[in-house]
Short mmCIF file of C-alpha atoms and ligand atoms in Angstrom, two decimals:
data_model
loop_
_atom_site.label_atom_id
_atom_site.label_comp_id
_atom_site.label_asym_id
_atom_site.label_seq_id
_atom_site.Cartn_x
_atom_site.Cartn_y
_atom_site.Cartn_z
CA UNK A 25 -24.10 5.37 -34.51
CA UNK A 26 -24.67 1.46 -33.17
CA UNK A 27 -22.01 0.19 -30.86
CA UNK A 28 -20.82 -2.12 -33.94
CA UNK A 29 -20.68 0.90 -36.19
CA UNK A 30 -18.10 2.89 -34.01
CA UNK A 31 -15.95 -0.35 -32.90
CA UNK A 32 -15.36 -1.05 -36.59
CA UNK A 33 -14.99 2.79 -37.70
CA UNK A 34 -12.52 2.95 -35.24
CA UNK A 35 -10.57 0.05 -35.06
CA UNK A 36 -11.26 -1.80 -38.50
CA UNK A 37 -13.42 -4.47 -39.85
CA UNK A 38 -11.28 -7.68 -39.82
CA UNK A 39 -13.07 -10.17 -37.72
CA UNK A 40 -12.62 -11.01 -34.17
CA UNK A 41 -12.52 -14.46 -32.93
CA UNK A 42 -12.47 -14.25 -29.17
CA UNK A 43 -14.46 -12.55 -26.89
CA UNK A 44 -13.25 -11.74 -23.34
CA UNK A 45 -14.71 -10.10 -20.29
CA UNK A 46 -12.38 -9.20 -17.76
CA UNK A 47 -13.87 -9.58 -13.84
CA UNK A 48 -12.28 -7.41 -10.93
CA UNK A 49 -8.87 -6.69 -10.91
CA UNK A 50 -7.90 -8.42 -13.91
CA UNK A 51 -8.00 -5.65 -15.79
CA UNK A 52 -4.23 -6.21 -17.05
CA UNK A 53 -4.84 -8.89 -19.09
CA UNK A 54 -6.55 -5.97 -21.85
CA UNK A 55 -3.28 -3.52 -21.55
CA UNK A 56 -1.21 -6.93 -23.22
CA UNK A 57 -3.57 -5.96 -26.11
CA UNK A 58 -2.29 -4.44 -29.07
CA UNK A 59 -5.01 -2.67 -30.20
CA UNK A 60 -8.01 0.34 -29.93
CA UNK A 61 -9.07 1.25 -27.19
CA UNK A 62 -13.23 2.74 -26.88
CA UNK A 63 -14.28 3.63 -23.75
CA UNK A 64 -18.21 2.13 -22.90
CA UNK A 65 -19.77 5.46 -22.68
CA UNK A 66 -19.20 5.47 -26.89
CA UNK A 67 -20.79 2.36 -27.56
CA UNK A 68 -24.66 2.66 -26.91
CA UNK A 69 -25.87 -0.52 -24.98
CA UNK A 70 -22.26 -1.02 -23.21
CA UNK A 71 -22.52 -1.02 -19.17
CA UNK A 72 -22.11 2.81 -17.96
CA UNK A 73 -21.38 3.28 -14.32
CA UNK A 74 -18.23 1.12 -13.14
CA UNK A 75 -17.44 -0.76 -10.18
CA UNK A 76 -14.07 -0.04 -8.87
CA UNK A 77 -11.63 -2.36 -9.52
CA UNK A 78 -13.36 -2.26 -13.43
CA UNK A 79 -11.63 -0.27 -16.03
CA UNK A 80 -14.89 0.41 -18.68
CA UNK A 81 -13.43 -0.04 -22.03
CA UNK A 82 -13.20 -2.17 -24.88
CA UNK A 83 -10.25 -3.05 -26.56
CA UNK A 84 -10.25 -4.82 -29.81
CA UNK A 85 -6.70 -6.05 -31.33
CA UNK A 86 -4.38 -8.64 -31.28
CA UNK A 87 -3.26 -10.73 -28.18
CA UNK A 88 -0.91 -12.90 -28.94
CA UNK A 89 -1.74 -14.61 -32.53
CA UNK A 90 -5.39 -14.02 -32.42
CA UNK A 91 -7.89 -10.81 -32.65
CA UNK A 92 -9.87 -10.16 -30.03
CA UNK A 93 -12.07 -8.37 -28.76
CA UNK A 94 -11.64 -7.83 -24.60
CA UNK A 95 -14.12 -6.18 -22.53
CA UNK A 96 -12.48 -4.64 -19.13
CA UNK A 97 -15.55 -4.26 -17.27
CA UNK A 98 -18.68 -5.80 -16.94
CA UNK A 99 -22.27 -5.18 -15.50
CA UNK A 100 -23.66 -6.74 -12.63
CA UNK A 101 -27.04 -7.66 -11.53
CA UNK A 102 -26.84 -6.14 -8.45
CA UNK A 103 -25.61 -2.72 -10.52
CA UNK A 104 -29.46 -1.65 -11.52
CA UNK A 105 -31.07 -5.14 -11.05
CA UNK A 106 -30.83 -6.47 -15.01
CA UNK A 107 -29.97 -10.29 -14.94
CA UNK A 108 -29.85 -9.35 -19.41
CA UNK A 109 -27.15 -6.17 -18.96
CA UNK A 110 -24.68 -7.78 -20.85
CA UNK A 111 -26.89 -9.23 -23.43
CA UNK A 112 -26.33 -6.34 -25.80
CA UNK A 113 -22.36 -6.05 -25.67
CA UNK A 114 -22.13 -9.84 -26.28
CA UNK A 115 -25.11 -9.52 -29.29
CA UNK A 116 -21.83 -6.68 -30.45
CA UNK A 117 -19.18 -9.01 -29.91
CA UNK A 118 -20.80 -11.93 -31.51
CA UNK A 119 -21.26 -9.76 -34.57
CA UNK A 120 -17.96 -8.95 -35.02
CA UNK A 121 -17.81 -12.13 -35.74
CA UNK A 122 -16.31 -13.78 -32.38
CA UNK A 123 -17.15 -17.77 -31.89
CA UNK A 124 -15.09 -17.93 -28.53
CA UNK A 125 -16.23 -16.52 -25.39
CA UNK A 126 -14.01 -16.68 -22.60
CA UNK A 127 -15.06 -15.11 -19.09
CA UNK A 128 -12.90 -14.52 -15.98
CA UNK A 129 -14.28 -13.17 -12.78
CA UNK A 130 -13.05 -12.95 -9.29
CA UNK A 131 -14.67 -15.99 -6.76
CA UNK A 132 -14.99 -16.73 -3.37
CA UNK A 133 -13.47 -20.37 -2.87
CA UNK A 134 -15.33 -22.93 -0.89
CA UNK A 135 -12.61 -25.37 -1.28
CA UNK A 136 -9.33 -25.45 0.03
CA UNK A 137 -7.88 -27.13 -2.77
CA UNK A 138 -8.38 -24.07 -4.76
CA UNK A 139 -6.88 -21.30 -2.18
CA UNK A 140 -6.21 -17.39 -2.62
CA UNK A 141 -4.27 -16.57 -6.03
CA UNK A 142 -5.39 -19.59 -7.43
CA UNK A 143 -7.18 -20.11 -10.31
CA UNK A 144 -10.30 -22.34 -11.38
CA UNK A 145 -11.49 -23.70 -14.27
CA UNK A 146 -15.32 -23.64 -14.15
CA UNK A 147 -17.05 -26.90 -15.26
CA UNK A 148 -20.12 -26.08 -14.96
CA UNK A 149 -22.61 -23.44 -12.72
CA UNK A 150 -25.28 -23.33 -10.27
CA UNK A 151 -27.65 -20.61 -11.17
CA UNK A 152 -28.32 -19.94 -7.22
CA UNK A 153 -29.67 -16.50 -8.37
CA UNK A 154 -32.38 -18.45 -9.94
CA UNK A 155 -33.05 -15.88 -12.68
CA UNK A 156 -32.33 -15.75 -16.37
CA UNK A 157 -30.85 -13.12 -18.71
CA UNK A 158 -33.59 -14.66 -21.60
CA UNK A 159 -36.82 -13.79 -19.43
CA UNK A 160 -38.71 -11.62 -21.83
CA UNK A 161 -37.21 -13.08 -24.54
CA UNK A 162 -39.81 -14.10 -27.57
CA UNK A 163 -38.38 -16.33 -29.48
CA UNK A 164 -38.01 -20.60 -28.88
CA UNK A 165 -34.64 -19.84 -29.14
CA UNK A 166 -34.64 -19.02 -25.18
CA UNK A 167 -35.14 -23.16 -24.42
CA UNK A 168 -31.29 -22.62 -24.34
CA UNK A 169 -29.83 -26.17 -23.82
CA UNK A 170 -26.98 -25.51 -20.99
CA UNK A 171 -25.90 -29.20 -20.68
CA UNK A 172 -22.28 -28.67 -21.87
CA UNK A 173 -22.20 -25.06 -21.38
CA UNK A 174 -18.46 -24.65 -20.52
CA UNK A 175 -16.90 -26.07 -24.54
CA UNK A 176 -15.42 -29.70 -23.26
CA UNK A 177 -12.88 -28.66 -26.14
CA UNK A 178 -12.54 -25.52 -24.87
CA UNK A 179 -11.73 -26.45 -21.41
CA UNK A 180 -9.32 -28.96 -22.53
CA UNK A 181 -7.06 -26.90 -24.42
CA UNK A 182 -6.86 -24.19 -20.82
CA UNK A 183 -6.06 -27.47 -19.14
CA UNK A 184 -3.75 -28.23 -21.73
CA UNK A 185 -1.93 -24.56 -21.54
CA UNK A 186 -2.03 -24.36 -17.46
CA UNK A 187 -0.15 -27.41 -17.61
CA UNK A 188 2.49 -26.19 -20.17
CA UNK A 189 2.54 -23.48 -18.40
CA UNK A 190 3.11 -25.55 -14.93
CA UNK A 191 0.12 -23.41 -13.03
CA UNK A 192 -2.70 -25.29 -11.62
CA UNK A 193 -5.59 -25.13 -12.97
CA UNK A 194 -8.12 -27.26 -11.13
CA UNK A 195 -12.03 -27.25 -12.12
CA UNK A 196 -15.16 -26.53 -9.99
CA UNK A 197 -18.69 -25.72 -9.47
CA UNK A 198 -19.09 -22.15 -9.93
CA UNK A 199 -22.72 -20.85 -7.93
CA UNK A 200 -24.00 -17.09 -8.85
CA UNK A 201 -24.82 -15.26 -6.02
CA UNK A 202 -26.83 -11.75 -6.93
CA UNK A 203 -24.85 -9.16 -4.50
CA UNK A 204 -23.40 -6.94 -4.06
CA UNK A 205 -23.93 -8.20 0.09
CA UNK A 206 -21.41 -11.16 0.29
CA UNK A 207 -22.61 -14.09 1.30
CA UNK A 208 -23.45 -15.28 4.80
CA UNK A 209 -21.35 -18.90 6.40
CA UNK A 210 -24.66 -20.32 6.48
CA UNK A 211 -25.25 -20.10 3.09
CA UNK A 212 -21.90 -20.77 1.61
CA UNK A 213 -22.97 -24.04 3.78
CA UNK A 214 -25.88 -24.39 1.92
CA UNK A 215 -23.81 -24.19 -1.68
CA UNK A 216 -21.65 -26.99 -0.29
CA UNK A 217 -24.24 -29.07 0.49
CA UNK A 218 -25.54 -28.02 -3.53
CA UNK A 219 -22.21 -28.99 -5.04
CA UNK A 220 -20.67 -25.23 -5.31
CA UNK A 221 -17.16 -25.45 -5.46
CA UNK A 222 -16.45 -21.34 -5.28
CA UNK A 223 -18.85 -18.63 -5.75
CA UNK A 224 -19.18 -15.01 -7.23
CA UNK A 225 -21.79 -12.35 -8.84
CA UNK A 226 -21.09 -12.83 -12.31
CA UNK A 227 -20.42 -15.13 -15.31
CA UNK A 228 -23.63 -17.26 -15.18
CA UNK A 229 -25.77 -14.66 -17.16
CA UNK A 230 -23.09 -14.19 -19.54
CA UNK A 231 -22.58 -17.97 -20.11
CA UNK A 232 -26.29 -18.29 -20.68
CA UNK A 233 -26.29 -15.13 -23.21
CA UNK A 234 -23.16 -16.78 -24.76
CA UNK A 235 -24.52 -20.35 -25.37
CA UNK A 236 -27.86 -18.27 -26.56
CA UNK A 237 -25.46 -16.41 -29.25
CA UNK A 238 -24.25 -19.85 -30.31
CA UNK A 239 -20.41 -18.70 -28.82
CA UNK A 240 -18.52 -21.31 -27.84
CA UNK A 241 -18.52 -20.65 -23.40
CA UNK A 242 -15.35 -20.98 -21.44
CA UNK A 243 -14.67 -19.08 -18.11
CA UNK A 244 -12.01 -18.80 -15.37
CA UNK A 245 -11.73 -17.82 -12.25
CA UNK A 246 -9.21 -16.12 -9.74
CA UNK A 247 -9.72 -16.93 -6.32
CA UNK A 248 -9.53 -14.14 -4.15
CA UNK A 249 -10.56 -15.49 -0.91
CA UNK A 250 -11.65 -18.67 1.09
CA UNK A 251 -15.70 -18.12 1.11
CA UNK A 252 -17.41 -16.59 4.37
CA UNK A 253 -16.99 -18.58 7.30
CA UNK A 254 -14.17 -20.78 6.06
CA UNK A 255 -11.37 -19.10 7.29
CA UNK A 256 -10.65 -15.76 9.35
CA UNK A 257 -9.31 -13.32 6.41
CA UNK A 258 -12.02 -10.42 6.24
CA UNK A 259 -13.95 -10.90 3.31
CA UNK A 260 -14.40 -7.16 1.46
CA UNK A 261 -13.82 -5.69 -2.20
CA UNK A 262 -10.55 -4.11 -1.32
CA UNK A 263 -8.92 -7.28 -0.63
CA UNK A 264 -10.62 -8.45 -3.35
CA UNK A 265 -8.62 -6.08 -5.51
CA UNK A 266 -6.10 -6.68 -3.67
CA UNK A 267 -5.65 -10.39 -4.32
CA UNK A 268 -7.25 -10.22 -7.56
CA UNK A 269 -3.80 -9.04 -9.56
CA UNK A 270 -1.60 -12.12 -8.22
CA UNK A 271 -4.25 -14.62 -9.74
CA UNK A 272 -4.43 -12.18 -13.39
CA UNK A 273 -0.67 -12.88 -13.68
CA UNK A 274 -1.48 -16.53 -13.93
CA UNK A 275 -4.25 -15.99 -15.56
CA UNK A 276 -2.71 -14.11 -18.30
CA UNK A 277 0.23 -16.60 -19.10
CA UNK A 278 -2.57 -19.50 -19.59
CA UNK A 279 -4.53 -17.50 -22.00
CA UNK A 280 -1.20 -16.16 -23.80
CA UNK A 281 -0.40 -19.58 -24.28
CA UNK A 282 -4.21 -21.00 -25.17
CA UNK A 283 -4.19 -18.05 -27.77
CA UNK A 284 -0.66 -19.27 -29.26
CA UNK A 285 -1.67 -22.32 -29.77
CA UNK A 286 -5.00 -21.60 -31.94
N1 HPA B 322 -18.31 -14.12 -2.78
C1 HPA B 322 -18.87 -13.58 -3.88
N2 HPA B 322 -18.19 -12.95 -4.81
C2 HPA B 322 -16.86 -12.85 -4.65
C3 HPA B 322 -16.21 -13.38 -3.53
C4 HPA B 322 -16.99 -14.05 -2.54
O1 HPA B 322 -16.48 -14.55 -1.53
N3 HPA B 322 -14.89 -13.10 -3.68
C5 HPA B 322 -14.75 -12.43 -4.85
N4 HPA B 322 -15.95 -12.28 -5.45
#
């Protein structure tokens, strides 16, 4: 049975609207959902091994006033070296009839205006990687045009609900970098000097699958730590984890109240 087959046996056929994926540590965020729960190794075409800190399940219900469908867990590149491993959950997603896509991740910060436990909106991405989820692709519909990638109305109504909410929310830069090594000082240098304003190993694939599924693309990100060199905290995926929960509490109250208000 097809991944879209199962999710609706199991938990129904009334349309989704948003699409999450949930980055490390903000795994929370999916147990506010009120819904089924499938664990990836049922849907063929979902990521299989997990990173720690990544539940692997999807969990398709209600959150808040809207249905959604949230994946906890993601696959990275640097997993088995597939910039395209998360085209086929969000071609399942998309066909449950989703329009939103909204995409958290944990970043490295290379600004101090957005420090640990913060959050940032991204405005827009550096693909530092420098490769595409749509190589191999046939079609023309790979010329995907990326110029307002992150939904202007999209972002607007998280800036709208941080602010209700009273939690900052500024925007930034957000550069891909292909792990799972972090990043050296000299080149979090050299993504200054580009325009990054924080950094991580996910999200720009997705964003590029999303806009080429015709979702509307918004992401977020919890900042974890200052970026290498710019401060003397170790860098590592423990604190990662570690940090990553104070930033999902945040992060959860903004969405709750973006999701109330559609
Ligand atoms: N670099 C890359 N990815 C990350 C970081 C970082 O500093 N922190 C959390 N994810």
């Amino acid at each position: 049975m097809s991944a879209l087959d199962t999710i609706r046996a199991r938990a129904g056929d009334e349309p989704v609207t948003v699409a999450m994926v949930l980055g490390s540590g903000l795994g929370p965020l999916a147990d506010a959902v009120d819904g089924v729960r499938i664990p990836y190794s049922d849907l063929p075409g979902f990521p299989s091994a997990g990173v720690s800190g990544h539940a692997a399940e999807l969990v398709v219900g209600r959150l808040g006033a809207a249905r959604v469908a949230v994946m906890s867990g993601r696959e990275h590149y640097y997993e088995h070296g597939r910039a395209d491993a998360m085209r086929a959950p969000l071609e399942t997603l998309a066909a449950l009839g989703a329009q939103m896509l909204i995409l958290t991740n944990a970043c490295g910060a290379l600004q101090s205006r957005t420090p640990p436990g913060s959050l940032m909106l991204i405005s827009d991405h550096i693909n530092y990687a420098g490769i595409s989820p749509l190589t191999g692709e046939p079609t023309d519909r790979r010329f995907v045009n990326l110029t307002e990638a992150y939904d202007p109305g999209l972002r607007a109504a998280l800036s709208e609900a941080a602010q209700a909410e009273d939690i900052p929310l500024e925007s930034g830069v957000y550069a891909w970098y292909l792990g799972p090594n972090f990043e050296t000082p000299a080149e979090i240098r050299a993504l200054r000097v580009l325009g990054a304003d924080a950094v991580g190993m996910s999200t720009v694939p997705e964003i590029i699958l999303g806009r080429f599924l015709g979702l509307r693309c918004a992401a977020i990100s919890v900042v974890t730590n200052m970026a290498a060199g710019l401060s003397d905290e170790q860098i590592s995926h423990t604190h990662t984890k570690d940090m990553a929960p104070i930033g999902a509490a945040k992060l959860q109250t903004v969405l709750m109240r973006w999701l109330g208000g559609l």
